[in-house]
GROMACS .gro file of C-alpha atoms in nm:
model
  227
    1MET     CA    1  -1.145  -2.621  -0.655
    2ARG     CA    2  -0.775  -2.723  -0.764
    3GLU     CA    3  -0.918  -2.911  -1.046
    4ASP     CA    4  -1.147  -2.642  -1.148
    5MET     CA    5  -0.857  -2.394  -1.156
    6GLU     CA    6  -0.672  -2.644  -1.394
    7GLU     CA    7  -0.963  -2.643  -1.610
    8ILE     CA    8  -0.985  -2.286  -1.642
    9ASN     CA    9  -0.623  -2.256  -1.730
   10ALA     CA   10  -0.619  -2.521  -1.985
   11ALA     CA   11  -0.904  -2.358  -2.147
   12GLY     CA   12  -0.702  -2.057  -2.203
   13GLU     CA   13  -0.986  -1.806  -2.105
   14PHE     CA   14  -0.882  -1.484  -1.942
   15ASP     CA   15  -1.131  -1.393  -1.660
   16TYR     CA   16  -1.116  -0.996  -1.639
   17GLN     CA   17  -1.325  -0.999  -1.315
   18LEU     CA   18  -1.093  -1.261  -1.156
   19LEU     CA   19  -0.805  -1.028  -1.236
   20GLU     CA   20  -0.979  -0.731  -1.091
   21ASN     CA   21  -1.061  -0.947  -0.778
   22LEU     CA   22  -0.691  -1.042  -0.741
   23GLU     CA   23  -0.573  -0.682  -0.798
   24HIS     CA   24  -0.809  -0.577  -0.519
   25LEU     CA   25  -0.642  -0.814  -0.290
   26VAL     CA   26  -0.300  -0.691  -0.396
   27HIS     CA   27  -0.397  -0.350  -0.296
   28ILE     CA   28  -0.548  -0.448   0.039
   29LEU     CA   29  -0.322  -0.711   0.166
   30THR     CA   30   0.025  -0.769   0.250
   31PRO     CA   31   0.220  -1.026   0.048
   32VAL     CA   32   0.206  -1.273   0.336
   33GLN     CA   33  -0.162  -1.224   0.391
   34TYR     CA   34  -0.224  -1.235   0.004
   35VAL     CA   35  -0.055  -1.565  -0.044
   36SER     CA   36  -0.196  -1.708   0.290
   37ILE     CA   37  -0.553  -1.631   0.197
   38ILE     CA   38  -0.532  -1.750  -0.181
   39LEU     CA   39  -0.382  -2.094  -0.066
   40THR     CA   40  -0.635  -2.133   0.221
   41ASP     CA   41  -0.963  -1.989   0.065
   42ALA     CA   42  -0.905  -2.033  -0.310
   43PHE     CA   43  -0.678  -2.356  -0.330
   44LEU     CA   44  -0.828  -2.532   0.000
   45TYR     CA   45  -0.475  -2.586   0.163
   46LYS     CA   46  -0.460  -2.663   0.521
   47GLY     CA   47  -0.268  -2.422   0.757
   48LYS     CA   48   0.002  -2.662   0.809
   49GLU     CA   49   0.043  -2.711   0.439
   50VAL     CA   50   0.048  -2.324   0.382
   51ALA     CA   51   0.310  -2.287   0.654
   52HIS     CA   52   0.530  -2.542   0.504
   53ILE     CA   53   0.495  -2.367   0.156
   54ILE     CA   54   0.586  -2.004   0.261
   55GLY     CA   55   0.818  -2.111   0.538
   56THR     CA   56   0.621  -2.001   0.857
   57THR     CA   57   0.433  -2.141   1.149
   58GLU     CA   58   0.076  -2.273   1.116
   59ALA     CA   59  -0.016  -2.018   1.404
   60SER     CA   60   0.124  -1.748   1.184
   61VAL     CA   61  -0.066  -1.865   0.885
   62HIS     CA   62  -0.412  -1.869   1.080
   63ALA     CA   63  -0.333  -1.506   1.195
   64ASN     CA   64  -0.255  -1.380   0.863
   65VAL     CA   65  -0.551  -1.525   0.719
   66SER     CA   66  -0.763  -1.384   1.000
   67ARG     CA   67  -0.628  -1.036   0.940
   68ALA     CA   68  -0.678  -1.064   0.564
   69ARG     CA   69  -1.041  -1.144   0.604
   70LYS     CA   70  -1.080  -0.868   0.865
   71SER     CA   71  -0.925  -0.606   0.584
   72LEU     CA   72  -1.136  -0.760   0.312
   73ARG     CA   73  -1.464  -0.708   0.511
   74LYS     CA   74  -1.357  -0.363   0.589
   75TYR     CA   75  -1.297  -0.239   0.239
   76SER     CA   76  -1.488  -0.248  -0.077
   77PRO     CA   77  -1.355  -0.375  -0.403
   78VAL     CA   78  -1.130  -0.125  -0.565
   79SER     CA   79  -1.266   0.048  -0.872
   80ASN     CA   80  -1.085   0.020  -1.212
   81ALA     CA   81  -0.837   0.300  -1.200
   82LYS     CA   82  -0.910   0.378  -1.572
   83SER     CA   83  -1.280   0.431  -1.507
   84GLY     CA   84  -1.259   0.767  -1.403
   85THR     CA   85  -1.567   0.729  -1.176
   86SER     CA   86  -1.678   1.069  -1.041
   87GLY     CA   87  -1.657   1.104  -0.664
   88SER     CA   88  -1.369   0.860  -0.626
   89VAL     CA   89  -1.174   1.066  -0.423
   90ASP     CA   90  -1.295   1.164  -0.089
   91SER     CA   91  -1.141   1.301   0.231
   92LEU     CA   92  -1.155   1.052   0.534
   93GLN     CA   93  -1.146   1.111   0.904
   94ALA     CA   94  -0.791   1.017   1.052
   95ASP     CA   95  -0.766   0.805   1.361
   96PRO     CA   96  -0.494   0.904   1.592
   97VAL     CA   97  -0.222   0.666   1.422
   98ILE     CA   98  -0.310   0.817   1.073
   99ALA     CA   99  -0.315   1.167   1.231
  100THR     CA  100   0.040   1.097   1.364
  101MET     CA  101   0.167   0.986   1.049
  102LEU     CA  102   0.024   1.283   0.859
  103GLU     CA  103   0.191   1.523   1.114
  104GLY     CA  104   0.501   1.341   1.049
  105PHE     CA  105   0.489   1.400   0.657
  106ARG     CA  106   0.387   1.751   0.688
  107SER     CA  107   0.675   1.830   0.959
  108LYS     CA  108   0.920   1.635   0.770
  109ASP     CA  109   0.988   1.435   1.090
  110PRO     CA  110   1.078   1.050   1.031
  111GLU     CA  111   1.068   0.986   1.396
  112LYS     CA  112   0.726   1.093   1.458
  113ILE     CA  113   0.634   0.838   1.157
  114ALA     CA  114   0.848   0.593   1.314
  115SER     CA  115   0.673   0.624   1.652
  116VAL     CA  116   0.352   0.449   1.522
  117LEU     CA  117   0.531   0.166   1.347
  118HIS     CA  118   0.543  -0.185   1.473
  119GLU     CA  119   0.898  -0.350   1.550
  120GLU     CA  120   0.802  -0.625   1.280
  121ILE     CA  121   0.653  -0.399   1.034
  122GLN     CA  122   0.646  -0.504   0.666
  123THR     CA  123   0.743  -0.211   0.455
  124GLU     CA  124   0.653  -0.286   0.098
  125ILE     CA  125   0.789  -0.056  -0.207
  126VAL     CA  126   0.562  -0.174  -0.471
  127HIS     CA  127   0.764  -0.280  -0.769
  128SER     CA  128   1.094  -0.225  -0.584
  129GLY     CA  129   1.145  -0.412  -0.265
  130LEU     CA  130   1.035  -0.515   0.082
  131GLU     CA  131   1.186  -0.430   0.416
  132ILE     CA  132   1.113  -0.628   0.742
  133GLY     CA  133   1.124  -0.468   1.079
  134LEU     CA  134   1.136  -0.102   1.219
  135GLU     CA  135   1.516  -0.071   1.211
  136GLU     CA  136   1.533  -0.167   0.828
  137THR     CA  137   1.248   0.071   0.734
  138LYS     CA  138   1.387   0.364   0.954
  139ARG     CA  139   1.741   0.286   0.780
  140HIS     CA  140   1.622   0.276   0.424
  141SER     CA  141   1.257   0.397   0.340
  142LEU     CA  142   1.222   0.662   0.602
  143GLY     CA  143   1.604   0.766   0.558
  144ASP     CA  144   1.563   0.810   0.193
  145TRP     CA  145   1.227   0.992   0.230
  146TYR     CA  146   1.381   1.236   0.484
  147GLN     CA  147   1.684   1.312   0.243
  148ILE     CA  148   1.446   1.384  -0.047
  149VAL     CA  149   1.192   1.594   0.126
  150GLN     CA  150   1.467   1.817   0.290
  151ASP     CA  151   1.494   1.979  -0.062
  152GLN     CA  152   1.142   2.026  -0.101
  153GLN     CA  153   0.909   2.312   0.017
  154ALA     CA  154   0.578   2.236   0.213
  155ILE     CA  155   0.470   1.878   0.238
  156ILE     CA  156   0.108   1.817   0.258
  157GLY     CA  157  -0.033   1.487   0.398
  158GLU     CA  158  -0.392   1.394   0.332
  159TYR     CA  159  -0.615   1.081   0.434
  160ARG     CA  160  -0.834   1.028   0.117
  161LEU     CA  161  -1.057   0.747  -0.041
  162LEU     CA  162  -0.903   0.687  -0.362
  163TRP     CA  163  -1.063   0.423  -0.605
  164GLY     CA  164  -1.252   0.289  -0.304
  165ALA     CA  165  -0.947   0.231  -0.094
  166PRO     CA  166  -0.821   0.451   0.202
  167VAL     CA  167  -0.451   0.614   0.119
  168ILE     CA  168  -0.232   0.866   0.241
  169VAL     CA  169  -0.163   1.113  -0.017
  170GLU     CA  170   0.162   1.286   0.001
  171LEU     CA  171   0.213   1.612  -0.176
  172GLU     CA  172   0.446   1.900  -0.216
  173GLU     CA  173   0.299   2.246  -0.246
  174LYS     CA  174   0.539   2.472  -0.404
  175GLU     CA  175   0.574   2.860  -0.425
  176ASP     CA  176   0.341   2.877  -0.725
  177GLY     CA  177   0.062   2.745  -0.476
  178LYS     CA  178   0.009   2.428  -0.685
  179ARG     CA  179   0.028   2.070  -0.518
  180TYR     CA  180   0.242   1.807  -0.677
  181LEU     CA  181   0.199   1.425  -0.613
  182ASN     CA  182   0.499   1.272  -0.417
  183ASN     CA  183   0.360   0.925  -0.314
  184LEU     CA  184   0.052   0.739  -0.210
  185HIS     CA  185   0.085   0.513   0.087
  186ARG     CA  186  -0.144   0.229   0.212
  187ILE     CA  187  -0.112   0.110   0.570
  188GLU     CA  188  -0.274  -0.159   0.800
  189ILE     CA  189  -0.286  -0.101   1.166
  190GLU     CA  190  -0.332  -0.338   1.466
  191ASP     CA  191  -0.332  -0.260   1.825
  192ASP     CA  192  -0.257   0.117   1.745
  193LEU     CA  193   0.053   0.036   1.560
  194VAL     CA  194   0.128   0.019   1.182
  195ILE     CA  195   0.203  -0.340   1.088
  196SER     CA  196   0.191  -0.297   0.710
  197TRP     CA  197   0.320   0.000   0.505
  198ARG     CA  198   0.298   0.003   0.133
  199PHE     CA  199   0.377   0.277  -0.103
  200TYR     CA  200   0.371   0.329  -0.483
  201CYS     CA  201   0.616   0.569  -0.609
  202PHE     CA  202   0.783   0.302  -0.839
  203SER     CA  203   0.429   0.233  -0.979
  204TRP     CA  204   0.465   0.479  -1.250
  205ASP     CA  205   0.118   0.408  -1.436
  206LEU     CA  206  -0.081   0.403  -1.127
  207MET     CA  207   0.081   0.719  -0.987
  208LYS     CA  208   0.002   0.889  -1.312
  209GLN     CA  209  -0.364   0.781  -1.285
  210ALA     CA  210  -0.360   0.896  -0.938
  211ALA     CA  211  -0.238   1.240  -1.006
  212GLU     CA  212  -0.530   1.280  -1.260
  213GLU     CA  213  -0.800   1.165  -1.013
  214LEU     CA  214  -0.662   1.400  -0.751
  215ASP     CA  215  -0.644   1.687  -1.007
  216VAL     CA  216  -0.266   1.754  -0.940
  217GLU     CA  217   0.066   1.709  -1.123
  218LEU     CA  218   0.326   1.435  -1.073
  219ASN     CA  219   0.634   1.591  -0.899
  220ALA     CA  220   0.898   1.569  -1.143
  221ALA     CA  221   1.171   1.652  -0.886
  222TYR     CA  222   1.057   1.376  -0.654
  223PHE     CA  223   1.066   1.114  -0.912
  224TYR     CA  224   1.408   1.254  -1.031
  225HIS     CA  225   1.546   1.135  -0.706
  226LEU     CA  226   1.389   0.787  -0.750
  227TYR     CA  227   1.492   0.724  -1.091
   0.00000   0.00000   0.00000
């Protein structure tokens, strides 16, 4: 398998299907899960080798690969964001953990959101940074979010299927009755707690495309605080 990959690279050919599949993995998995499953399933490294490469234990590698496979079985591949496929946005039934997060967004209550986060949660601000652990997430991402939404009007949280992947859509409903997109959130739940939280407010192109799919506008005031 490693030799085959080298031949593909040497040929200089660009496989768009491969790129789409890799992008699907990025959307579905945490960074550690992504690296672990690529090294084990694509490059055929052993668990011990992967553990050495990424600086963790072999047991942790096996756990991350197992979680990754579970996630990939659950979700169908993400459609190309530029395809504009009709029916690509649908409402989903929220389980208790999702429902708690949605209520936390709507009530602007960071403690309610934090109540369903795992102590060792990985919070990824895509294209910006990674926070490890509940306390760091509360101190930074949740703290920053709370400061921003205090100046906003009604916050709407919805659980939707967007491009084939489940997301929490965070919007502000203003006095004009229109809804404006604040952020997109992807989470992974294990044992009734969120172990991975990824959001995309710094992914400008993706956010613009998502706003079009959702038939709303981007929230200029929200992004002013970020940029």
